[in-house]
mmCIF file of C-alpha atoms in Angstrom:
data_model
loop_
_atom_site.group_PDB
_atom_site.id
_atom_site.type_symbol
_atom_site.label_atom_id
_atom_site.label_comp_id
_atom_site.label_asym_id
_atom_site.label_seq_id
_atom_site.Cartn_x
_atom_site.Cartn_y
_atom_site.Cartn_z
ATOM 1 C CA UNK A 1 -17.794 5.317 -10.140
ATOM 2 C CA UNK A 2 -17.390 3.450 -13.377
ATOM 3 C CA UNK A 3 -18.266 6.609 -15.290
ATOM 4 C CA UNK A 4 -15.374 8.793 -14.168
ATOM 5 C CA UNK A 5 -13.749 10.670 -17.016
ATOM 6 C CA UNK A 6 -9.963 10.160 -17.236
ATOM 7 C CA UNK A 7 -8.075 13.368 -16.408
ATOM 8 C CA UNK A 8 -4.570 12.161 -17.227
ATOM 9 C CA UNK A 9 -2.925 13.216 -20.458
ATOM 10 C CA UNK A 10 0.096 12.051 -22.458
ATOM 11 C CA UNK A 11 0.128 8.313 -21.807
ATOM 12 C CA UNK A 12 2.763 7.419 -24.388
ATOM 13 C CA UNK A 13 5.496 6.600 -21.829
ATOM 14 C CA UNK A 14 3.339 4.257 -19.772
ATOM 15 C CA UNK A 15 4.107 0.589 -20.135
ATOM 16 C CA UNK A 16 1.680 -1.636 -21.990
ATOM 17 C CA UNK A 17 2.132 -5.229 -20.868
ATOM 18 C CA UNK A 18 1.386 -8.180 -23.093
ATOM 19 C CA UNK A 19 0.261 -10.634 -20.423
ATOM 20 C CA UNK A 20 0.079 -14.306 -21.457
ATOM 21 C CA UNK A 21 -3.455 -15.543 -20.906
ATOM 22 C CA UNK A 22 -3.585 -17.695 -17.799
ATOM 23 C CA UNK A 23 -0.550 -16.266 -15.992
ATOM 24 C CA UNK A 24 -2.707 -14.234 -13.630
ATOM 25 C CA UNK A 25 -4.725 -16.856 -11.818
ATOM 26 C CA UNK A 26 -7.872 -16.043 -9.861
ATOM 27 C CA UNK A 27 -8.006 -19.494 -8.228
ATOM 28 C CA UNK A 28 -5.714 -18.674 -5.301
ATOM 29 C CA UNK A 29 -7.504 -18.567 -1.959
ATOM 30 C CA UNK A 30 -6.446 -15.444 -0.087
ATOM 31 C CA UNK A 31 -5.910 -16.122 3.644
ATOM 32 C CA UNK A 32 -8.398 -14.385 5.930
ATOM 33 C CA UNK A 33 -7.684 -12.967 9.390
ATOM 34 C CA UNK A 34 -10.877 -12.392 11.392
ATOM 35 C CA UNK A 35 -10.293 -9.752 14.069
ATOM 36 C CA UNK A 36 -13.628 -10.477 15.730
ATOM 37 C CA UNK A 37 -12.561 -14.098 16.219
ATOM 38 C CA UNK A 38 -9.220 -12.869 17.565
ATOM 39 C CA UNK A 39 -11.103 -11.091 20.357
ATOM 40 C CA UNK A 40 -12.640 -14.362 21.549
ATOM 41 C CA UNK A 41 -11.746 -17.986 22.189
ATOM 42 C CA UNK A 42 -10.212 -18.385 18.704
ATOM 43 C CA UNK A 43 -7.421 -15.880 19.357
ATOM 44 C CA UNK A 44 -4.648 -18.488 19.416
ATOM 45 C CA UNK A 45 -5.827 -20.011 16.132
ATOM 46 C CA UNK A 46 -6.027 -16.561 14.504
ATOM 47 C CA UNK A 47 -2.487 -15.767 15.681
ATOM 48 C CA UNK A 48 -1.138 -18.988 14.195
ATOM 49 C CA UNK A 49 -2.916 -18.352 10.891
ATOM 50 C CA UNK A 50 -1.567 -14.810 10.768
ATOM 51 C CA UNK A 51 2.082 -15.766 11.302
ATOM 52 C CA UNK A 52 1.902 -18.764 8.952
ATOM 53 C CA UNK A 53 0.383 -16.532 6.272
ATOM 54 C CA UNK A 54 3.114 -13.925 6.714
ATOM 55 C CA UNK A 55 5.744 -16.650 6.313
ATOM 56 C CA UNK A 56 4.146 -18.265 3.254
ATOM 57 C CA UNK A 57 2.614 -15.402 1.276
ATOM 58 C CA UNK A 58 3.011 -12.101 3.115
ATOM 59 C CA UNK A 59 -0.458 -10.951 2.054
ATOM 60 C CA UNK A 60 -3.861 -11.497 3.624
ATOM 61 C CA UNK A 61 -7.382 -10.134 4.006
ATOM 62 C CA UNK A 62 -8.671 -8.709 7.283
ATOM 63 C CA UNK A 63 -12.390 -8.940 8.018
ATOM 64 C CA UNK A 64 -14.546 -7.840 10.967
ATOM 65 C CA UNK A 65 -12.065 -5.064 11.587
ATOM 66 C CA UNK A 66 -14.463 -2.583 13.180
ATOM 67 C CA UNK A 67 -13.908 0.297 10.740
ATOM 68 C CA UNK A 68 -17.293 1.723 9.793
ATOM 69 C CA UNK A 69 -18.473 1.143 6.220
ATOM 70 C CA UNK A 70 -19.880 4.682 6.274
ATOM 71 C CA UNK A 71 -16.427 6.120 6.992
ATOM 72 C CA UNK A 72 -14.828 4.152 4.156
ATOM 73 C CA UNK A 73 -17.540 5.274 1.747
ATOM 74 C CA UNK A 74 -17.294 8.893 2.893
ATOM 75 C CA UNK A 75 -13.563 9.053 2.295
ATOM 76 C CA UNK A 76 -13.954 7.388 -1.102
ATOM 77 C CA UNK A 77 -16.508 10.053 -2.045
ATOM 78 C CA UNK A 78 -14.147 12.813 -0.895
ATOM 79 C CA UNK A 79 -11.337 11.261 -2.947
ATOM 80 C CA UNK A 80 -13.654 11.154 -5.949
ATOM 81 C CA UNK A 81 -14.362 14.883 -5.553
ATOM 82 C CA UNK A 82 -10.637 15.610 -5.532
ATOM 83 C CA UNK A 83 -9.676 13.427 -8.493
ATOM 84 C CA UNK A 84 -12.597 14.724 -10.602
ATOM 85 C CA UNK A 85 -11.133 18.233 -10.493
ATOM 86 C CA UNK A 86 -9.466 19.569 -13.659
ATOM 87 C CA UNK A 87 -5.833 18.537 -13.892
ATOM 88 C CA UNK A 88 -4.664 22.160 -13.648
ATOM 89 C CA UNK A 89 -6.421 22.485 -10.282
ATOM 90 C CA UNK A 90 -4.995 19.263 -8.867
ATOM 91 C CA UNK A 91 -1.502 20.242 -9.968
ATOM 92 C CA UNK A 92 -1.671 23.180 -7.544
ATOM 93 C CA UNK A 93 -0.960 20.588 -4.845
ATOM 94 C CA UNK A 94 2.087 19.194 -6.666
ATOM 95 C CA UNK A 95 4.562 18.213 -7.891
ATOM 96 C CA UNK A 96 5.133 15.729 -5.064
ATOM 97 C CA UNK A 97 8.074 16.404 -2.735
ATOM 98 C CA UNK A 98 7.295 13.422 -2.120
ATOM 99 C CA UNK A 99 4.059 14.606 -0.403
ATOM 100 C CA UNK A 100 1.264 16.026 -2.505
ATOM 101 C CA UNK A 101 -0.366 15.312 -5.856
ATOM 102 C CA UNK A 102 1.354 13.292 -8.557
ATOM 103 C CA UNK A 103 0.289 12.120 -11.987
ATOM 104 C CA UNK A 104 1.907 9.265 -13.947
ATOM 105 C CA UNK A 105 5.393 9.782 -12.494
ATOM 106 C CA UNK A 106 5.910 7.344 -9.593
ATOM 107 C CA UNK A 107 8.869 8.644 -7.620
ATOM 108 C CA UNK A 108 11.864 10.565 -9.009
ATOM 109 C CA UNK A 109 13.640 7.713 -10.792
ATOM 110 C CA UNK A 110 11.757 7.214 -14.030
ATOM 111 C CA UNK A 111 8.896 4.877 -13.049
ATOM 112 C CA UNK A 112 5.582 5.732 -14.691
ATOM 113 C CA UNK A 113 2.062 4.347 -14.569
ATOM 114 C CA UNK A 114 -1.550 5.087 -15.474
ATOM 115 C CA UNK A 115 -2.253 6.522 -12.031
ATOM 116 C CA UNK A 116 -2.744 9.786 -10.201
ATOM 117 C CA UNK A 117 -2.339 10.008 -6.463
ATOM 118 C CA UNK A 118 -2.281 12.139 -3.352
ATOM 119 C CA UNK A 119 0.351 11.298 -0.716
ATOM 120 C CA UNK A 120 -0.064 12.687 2.805
ATOM 121 C CA UNK A 121 1.828 12.385 6.075
ATOM 122 C CA UNK A 122 -0.251 11.170 9.003
ATOM 123 C CA UNK A 123 1.369 13.431 11.619
ATOM 124 C CA UNK A 124 -0.265 16.854 12.050
ATOM 125 C CA UNK A 125 3.083 18.465 12.885
ATOM 126 C CA UNK A 126 4.577 17.501 9.486
ATOM 127 C CA UNK A 127 3.544 20.505 7.424
ATOM 128 C CA UNK A 128 3.496 20.127 3.646
ATOM 129 C CA UNK A 129 2.429 23.056 1.458
ATOM 130 C CA UNK A 130 1.285 20.542 -1.156
ATOM 131 C CA UNK A 131 -0.960 18.772 1.337
ATOM 132 C CA UNK A 132 -2.447 22.031 2.542
ATOM 133 C CA UNK A 133 -3.132 23.024 -1.069
ATOM 134 C CA UNK A 134 -4.912 19.706 -1.720
ATOM 135 C CA UNK A 135 -7.416 20.454 1.044
ATOM 136 C CA UNK A 136 -7.931 24.029 -0.191
ATOM 137 C CA UNK A 137 -8.746 23.353 -3.838
ATOM 138 C CA UNK A 138 -11.974 21.412 -3.298
ATOM 139 C CA UNK A 139 -15.138 23.212 -2.139
ATOM 140 C CA UNK A 140 -15.320 21.483 1.249
ATOM 141 C CA UNK A 141 -11.674 20.853 2.046
ATOM 142 C CA UNK A 142 -12.308 20.679 5.785
ATOM 143 C CA UNK A 143 -14.669 17.746 5.279
ATOM 144 C CA UNK A 144 -12.031 16.005 3.146
ATOM 145 C CA UNK A 145 -9.363 16.531 5.782
ATOM 146 C CA UNK A 146 -11.649 15.380 8.591
ATOM 147 C CA UNK A 147 -12.476 12.177 6.670
ATOM 148 C CA UNK A 148 -8.757 11.490 6.087
ATOM 149 C CA UNK A 149 -7.889 12.050 9.751
ATOM 150 C CA UNK A 150 -10.717 9.859 11.039
ATOM 151 C CA UNK A 151 -9.945 7.080 8.563
ATOM 152 C CA UNK A 152 -6.212 7.114 9.335
ATOM 153 C CA UNK A 153 -6.914 6.822 13.069
ATOM 154 C CA UNK A 154 -9.191 3.851 12.421
ATOM 155 C CA UNK A 155 -6.854 1.915 10.117
ATOM 156 C CA UNK A 156 -3.860 2.621 12.359
ATOM 157 C CA UNK A 157 -5.836 0.829 15.057
ATOM 158 C CA UNK A 158 -6.300 -2.143 12.705
ATOM 159 C CA UNK A 159 -2.584 -2.170 11.856
ATOM 160 C CA UNK A 160 -1.643 -2.066 15.545
ATOM 161 C CA UNK A 161 -4.028 -4.906 16.383
ATOM 162 C CA UNK A 162 -2.501 -7.051 13.632
ATOM 163 C CA UNK A 163 1.034 -6.280 14.817
ATOM 164 C CA UNK A 164 0.117 -7.165 18.404
ATOM 165 C CA UNK A 165 -1.363 -10.499 17.335
ATOM 166 C CA UNK A 166 1.854 -11.129 15.452
ATOM 167 C CA UNK A 167 3.974 -10.194 18.476
ATOM 168 C CA UNK A 168 1.988 -12.519 20.739
ATOM 169 C CA UNK A 169 2.489 -15.496 18.427
ATOM 170 C CA UNK A 170 6.205 -14.743 18.014
ATOM 171 C CA UNK A 171 6.627 -14.342 21.811
ATOM 172 C CA UNK A 172 7.890 -10.777 21.407
ATOM 173 C CA UNK A 173 7.911 -8.826 24.654
ATOM 174 C CA UNK A 174 6.395 -6.423 25.345
ATOM 175 C CA UNK A 175 3.282 -7.168 23.309
ATOM 176 C CA UNK A 176 3.263 -3.639 21.842
ATOM 177 C CA UNK A 177 6.938 -3.697 20.781
ATOM 178 C CA UNK A 178 5.879 -3.386 17.113
ATOM 179 C CA UNK A 179 2.640 -1.424 17.398
ATOM 180 C CA UNK A 180 4.234 1.218 19.641
ATOM 181 C CA UNK A 181 6.342 2.299 16.658
ATOM 182 C CA UNK A 182 3.148 3.330 14.860
ATOM 183 C CA UNK A 183 1.646 4.959 17.951
ATOM 184 C CA UNK A 184 4.808 6.964 18.615
ATOM 185 C CA UNK A 185 4.319 10.730 18.237
ATOM 186 C CA UNK A 186 7.249 10.718 15.777
ATOM 187 C CA UNK A 187 5.943 7.798 13.691
ATOM 188 C CA UNK A 188 6.832 8.192 10.017
ATOM 189 C CA UNK A 189 3.540 6.830 8.670
ATOM 190 C CA UNK A 190 2.012 7.910 5.359
ATOM 191 C CA UNK A 191 -1.402 7.787 3.715
ATOM 192 C CA UNK A 192 -1.918 7.521 -0.032
ATOM 193 C CA UNK A 193 -4.981 7.836 -2.247
ATOM 194 C CA UNK A 194 -4.595 6.299 -5.722
ATOM 195 C CA UNK A 195 -6.887 6.782 -8.711
ATOM 196 C CA UNK A 196 -6.517 4.583 -11.787
ATOM 197 C CA UNK A 197 -8.758 5.987 -14.552
ATOM 198 C CA UNK A 198 -10.070 3.602 -17.228
ATOM 199 C CA UNK A 199 -7.478 3.021 -19.925
ATOM 200 C CA UNK A 200 -8.264 5.375 -22.853
ATOM 201 C CA UNK A 201 -10.208 3.873 -25.799
ATOM 202 C CA UNK A 202 -7.738 5.329 -28.304
ATOM 203 C CA UNK A 203 -4.903 3.528 -26.546
ATOM 204 C CA UNK A 204 -6.856 0.272 -26.419
ATOM 205 C CA UNK A 205 -7.235 0.461 -30.189
ATOM 206 C CA UNK A 206 -3.470 0.910 -30.588
ATOM 207 C CA UNK A 207 -2.594 -2.165 -28.545
ATOM 208 C CA UNK A 208 -1.915 -5.224 -30.663
ATOM 209 C CA UNK A 209 -0.836 -8.006 -28.300
ATOM 210 C CA UNK A 210 0.905 -11.164 -29.527
ATOM 211 C CA UNK A 211 -1.238 -14.207 -30.115
ATOM 212 C CA UNK A 212 -2.245 -15.852 -26.838
ATOM 213 C CA UNK A 213 -1.792 -12.637 -24.857
ATOM 214 C CA UNK A 214 -3.886 -9.706 -23.761
ATOM 215 C CA UNK A 215 -2.543 -6.180 -23.417
ATOM 216 C CA UNK A 216 -3.080 -4.325 -20.158
ATOM 217 C CA UNK A 217 -2.132 -0.787 -19.272
ATOM 218 C CA UNK A 218 0.148 -0.756 -16.236
ATOM 219 C CA UNK A 219 -1.206 1.431 -13.454
ATOM 220 C CA UNK A 220 1.483 0.764 -10.839
ATOM 221 C CA UNK A 221 4.480 -1.437 -11.611
ATOM 222 C CA UNK A 222 5.768 -4.467 -9.743
ATOM 223 C CA UNK A 223 7.109 -3.513 -6.314
ATOM 224 C CA UNK A 224 7.166 -4.233 -2.600
ATOM 225 C CA UNK A 225 5.995 -1.620 -0.107
ATOM 226 C CA UNK A 226 8.788 0.154 1.808
ATOM 227 C CA UNK A 227 6.975 0.272 5.153
ATOM 228 C CA UNK A 228 6.568 -2.007 8.175
ATOM 229 C CA UNK A 229 2.918 -2.705 7.365
ATOM 230 C CA UNK A 230 0.521 -1.584 4.636
ATOM 231 C CA UNK A 231 -3.267 -1.548 4.999
ATOM 232 C CA UNK A 232 -5.054 -1.347 1.638
ATOM 233 C CA UNK A 233 -8.704 -0.766 0.850
ATOM 234 C CA UNK A 234 -10.092 -0.274 -2.677
ATOM 235 C CA UNK A 235 -13.422 0.230 -4.373
ATOM 236 C CA UNK A 236 -15.102 -2.599 -6.286
ATOM 237 C CA UNK A 237 -12.862 -2.389 -9.375
ATOM 238 C CA UNK A 238 -10.290 -5.127 -9.931
ATOM 239 C CA UNK A 239 -6.687 -4.629 -11.034
ATOM 240 C CA UNK A 240 -4.493 -5.658 -8.084
ATOM 241 C CA UNK A 241 -2.229 -8.664 -8.674
ATOM 242 C CA UNK A 242 0.099 -10.374 -6.188
ATOM 243 C CA UNK A 243 3.113 -12.584 -6.945
ATOM 244 C CA UNK A 244 3.588 -16.016 -5.414
ATOM 245 C CA UNK A 245 6.836 -17.315 -3.919
ATOM 246 C CA UNK A 246 8.051 -18.702 -7.248
ATOM 247 C CA UNK A 247 8.474 -15.121 -8.516
ATOM 248 C CA UNK A 248 6.633 -15.889 -11.757
ATOM 249 C CA UNK A 249 3.034 -16.733 -10.893
ATOM 250 C CA UNK A 250 0.705 -13.790 -10.406
ATOM 251 C CA UNK A 251 -2.840 -13.975 -9.132
ATOM 252 C CA UNK A 252 -5.623 -11.420 -9.380
ATOM 253 C CA UNK A 253 -7.078 -10.223 -6.078
ATOM 254 C CA UNK A 254 -10.883 -9.940 -6.196
ATOM 255 C CA UNK A 255 -11.907 -6.494 -4.923
ATOM 256 C CA UNK A 256 -13.695 -6.337 -1.585
ATOM 257 C CA UNK A 257 -14.549 -2.778 -0.473
ATOM 258 C CA UNK A 258 -15.607 -3.979 2.978
ATOM 259 C CA UNK A 259 -12.259 -5.569 3.869
ATOM 260 C CA UNK A 260 -8.601 -4.618 4.148
ATOM 261 C CA UNK A 261 -5.647 -6.277 2.473
ATOM 262 C CA UNK A 262 -2.387 -6.236 4.409
ATOM 263 C CA UNK A 263 1.272 -6.932 3.683
ATOM 264 C CA UNK A 264 4.344 -6.656 5.893
ATOM 265 C CA UNK A 265 8.100 -5.975 5.766
ATOM 266 C CA UNK A 266 10.481 -8.147 7.801
ATOM 267 C CA UNK A 267 14.035 -9.415 8.186
ATOM 268 C CA UNK A 268 13.433 -12.474 5.983
ATOM 269 C CA UNK A 269 11.212 -14.700 8.144
ATOM 270 C CA UNK A 270 8.100 -13.070 6.685
ATOM 271 C CA UNK A 271 7.595 -12.339 3.005
ATOM 272 C CA UNK A 272 7.319 -8.814 1.651
ATOM 273 C CA UNK A 273 5.034 -9.591 -1.251
ATOM 274 C CA UNK A 274 5.507 -8.229 -4.777
ATOM 275 C CA UNK A 275 2.377 -6.708 -6.256
ATOM 276 C CA UNK A 276 1.241 -4.554 -9.181
ATOM 277 C CA UNK A 277 -1.903 -2.865 -10.475
ATOM 278 C CA UNK A 278 -3.370 -2.784 -13.993
ATOM 279 C CA UNK A 279 -5.883 -0.221 -15.204
ATOM 280 C CA UNK A 280 -9.350 -1.516 -16.005
ATOM 281 C CA UNK A 281 -10.556 -0.760 -19.564
ATOM 282 C CA UNK A 282 -13.936 0.582 -18.446
ATOM 283 C CA UNK A 283 -13.947 1.339 -14.708
ATOM 284 C CA UNK A 284 -11.988 3.604 -12.397
ATOM 285 C CA UNK A 285 -10.160 2.034 -9.496
ATOM 286 C CA UNK A 286 -9.693 3.983 -6.257
ATOM 287 C CA UNK A 287 -7.475 2.673 -3.474
ATOM 288 C CA UNK A 288 -6.447 4.074 -0.105
ATOM 289 C CA UNK A 289 -3.365 2.794 1.674
ATOM 290 C CA UNK A 290 -2.065 3.393 5.182
ATOM 291 C CA UNK A 291 1.702 2.845 5.316
ATOM 292 C CA UNK A 292 2.780 2.278 8.917
ATOM 293 C CA UNK A 293 6.344 3.305 9.681
ATOM 294 C CA UNK A 294 8.422 3.883 12.844
ATOM 295 C CA UNK A 295 10.158 7.138 13.811
ATOM 296 C CA UNK A 296 12.994 8.130 11.482
ATOM 297 C CA UNK A 297 15.517 7.570 14.289
ATOM 298 C CA UNK A 298 14.327 4.010 14.977
ATOM 299 C CA UNK A 299 17.119 1.459 14.600
ATOM 300 C CA UNK A 300 15.963 -1.556 12.589
ATOM 301 C CA UNK A 301 17.355 -4.921 13.698
ATOM 302 C CA UNK A 302 15.998 -8.395 14.508
ATOM 303 C CA UNK A 303 14.200 -8.454 17.842
ATOM 304 C CA UNK A 304 15.560 -10.471 20.721
ATOM 305 C CA UNK A 305 14.092 -13.951 20.770
ATOM 306 C CA UNK A 306 13.386 -14.186 17.034
ATOM 307 C CA UNK A 307 16.849 -15.430 16.065
ATOM 308 C CA UNK A 308 17.844 -19.066 16.544
ATOM 309 C CA UNK A 309 21.064 -19.728 18.446
ATOM 310 C CA UNK A 310 23.961 -19.184 16.049
ATOM 311 C CA UNK A 311 21.704 -17.761 13.303
ATOM 312 C CA UNK A 312 23.158 -14.840 11.358
ATOM 313 C CA UNK A 313 21.136 -11.744 10.524
ATOM 314 C CA UNK A 314 20.539 -11.149 6.823
ATOM 315 C CA UNK A 315 21.085 -7.399 7.018
ATOM 316 C CA UNK A 316 23.251 -4.824 8.746
ATOM 317 C CA UNK A 317 21.546 -2.675 11.371
ATOM 318 C CA UNK A 318 20.203 0.595 9.988
ATOM 319 C CA UNK A 319 17.897 3.418 10.959
ATOM 320 C CA UNK A 320 14.484 3.925 9.423
ATOM 321 C CA UNK A 321 15.761 7.209 7.978
ATOM 322 C CA UNK A 322 18.613 5.389 6.205
ATOM 323 C CA UNK A 323 16.230 2.758 4.860
ATOM 324 C CA UNK A 324 13.706 5.321 3.685
ATOM 325 C CA UNK A 325 16.368 7.314 1.855
ATOM 326 C CA UNK A 326 17.546 4.157 0.101
ATOM 327 C CA UNK A 327 13.979 3.167 -0.801
ATOM 328 C CA UNK A 328 13.135 6.524 -2.352
ATOM 329 C CA UNK A 329 16.365 6.496 -4.366
ATOM 330 C CA UNK A 330 15.498 3.139 -5.925
ATOM 331 C CA UNK A 331 13.287 2.056 -8.810
ATOM 332 C CA UNK A 332 9.995 0.306 -8.132
ATOM 333 C CA UNK A 333 11.290 -3.149 -8.995
ATOM 334 C CA UNK A 334 14.552 -2.844 -7.053
ATOM 335 C CA UNK A 335 15.207 -4.759 -3.842
ATOM 336 C CA UNK A 336 14.599 -2.159 -1.145
ATOM 337 C CA UNK A 337 16.975 -3.835 1.300
ATOM 338 C CA UNK A 338 19.864 -4.545 -1.099
ATOM 339 C CA UNK A 339 21.997 -1.705 0.286
ATOM 340 C CA UNK A 340 21.891 -3.261 3.755
ATOM 341 C CA UNK A 341 22.520 -6.919 2.843
ATOM 342 C CA UNK A 342 25.521 -8.522 4.480
ATOM 343 C CA UNK A 343 28.114 -9.702 1.985
#
């Protein structure tokens, strides 16, 4: 996949970051949650590790998850077939509304990046003309759609298992209080395929970073995900960076196509981790992300039992629809929950 030809044009508005050498460390050990161990005698230990990781970092790797390697590879190949199409063909499934194909523009508020993507809803009853067009413009669209549907079912199962482990450790009753939001027929969950082509040679020649820095083309700017839980899988090209609690130290996440990387959104007890993606100078990066969300009518508030006696909530109660509207009206780097903070 390193030989993909970039199909994005007009990159002049995309941010080129002069990154001081050494600010993106690769020496951070990413916590690992082993779902096979969670099914056995080590379940309690896995639960403790999961919750502690969500409190400290908000980002972890899931291994032994049960999703077939063949399925992951098949969907990646289908995504490759879509993104290799001429730009004019792909644009028949856009512009995003927000579903469908997008190129460089990330949302409606001025954010740009060296990325093209396809955003789909996971519910079959949510009909998007853009999504339907995406499955029509490749020769075997039915195979593409079948791979997406099968993959989404599988990773939703992983997300639900993680949420149930979390609920057990936090003593949330019933055990499926969180996961049932994703399994609900009205769940507002999304699925996104991202393609970051190699940064163009002509642009690399133009970049003249300050001494002690290296220039990198920004694929997807610094942000937190606006969903309850995100399940990410990428090919073997690097580029993902995650920010530590100090807000200044970034570390590079080594790619692992056989595993999933997960982050969560909470009321403040867990961290919603900031992350970003840089384009590789020679290799394409492909990522696929399941964004688990509750029904639009779901009221979001701290669950009973999670608040200490006398502890105040950080945010006003709100519905998922209200939160989603606020999130999509914000810039990537904005605080997604700022509108709902208590004064």
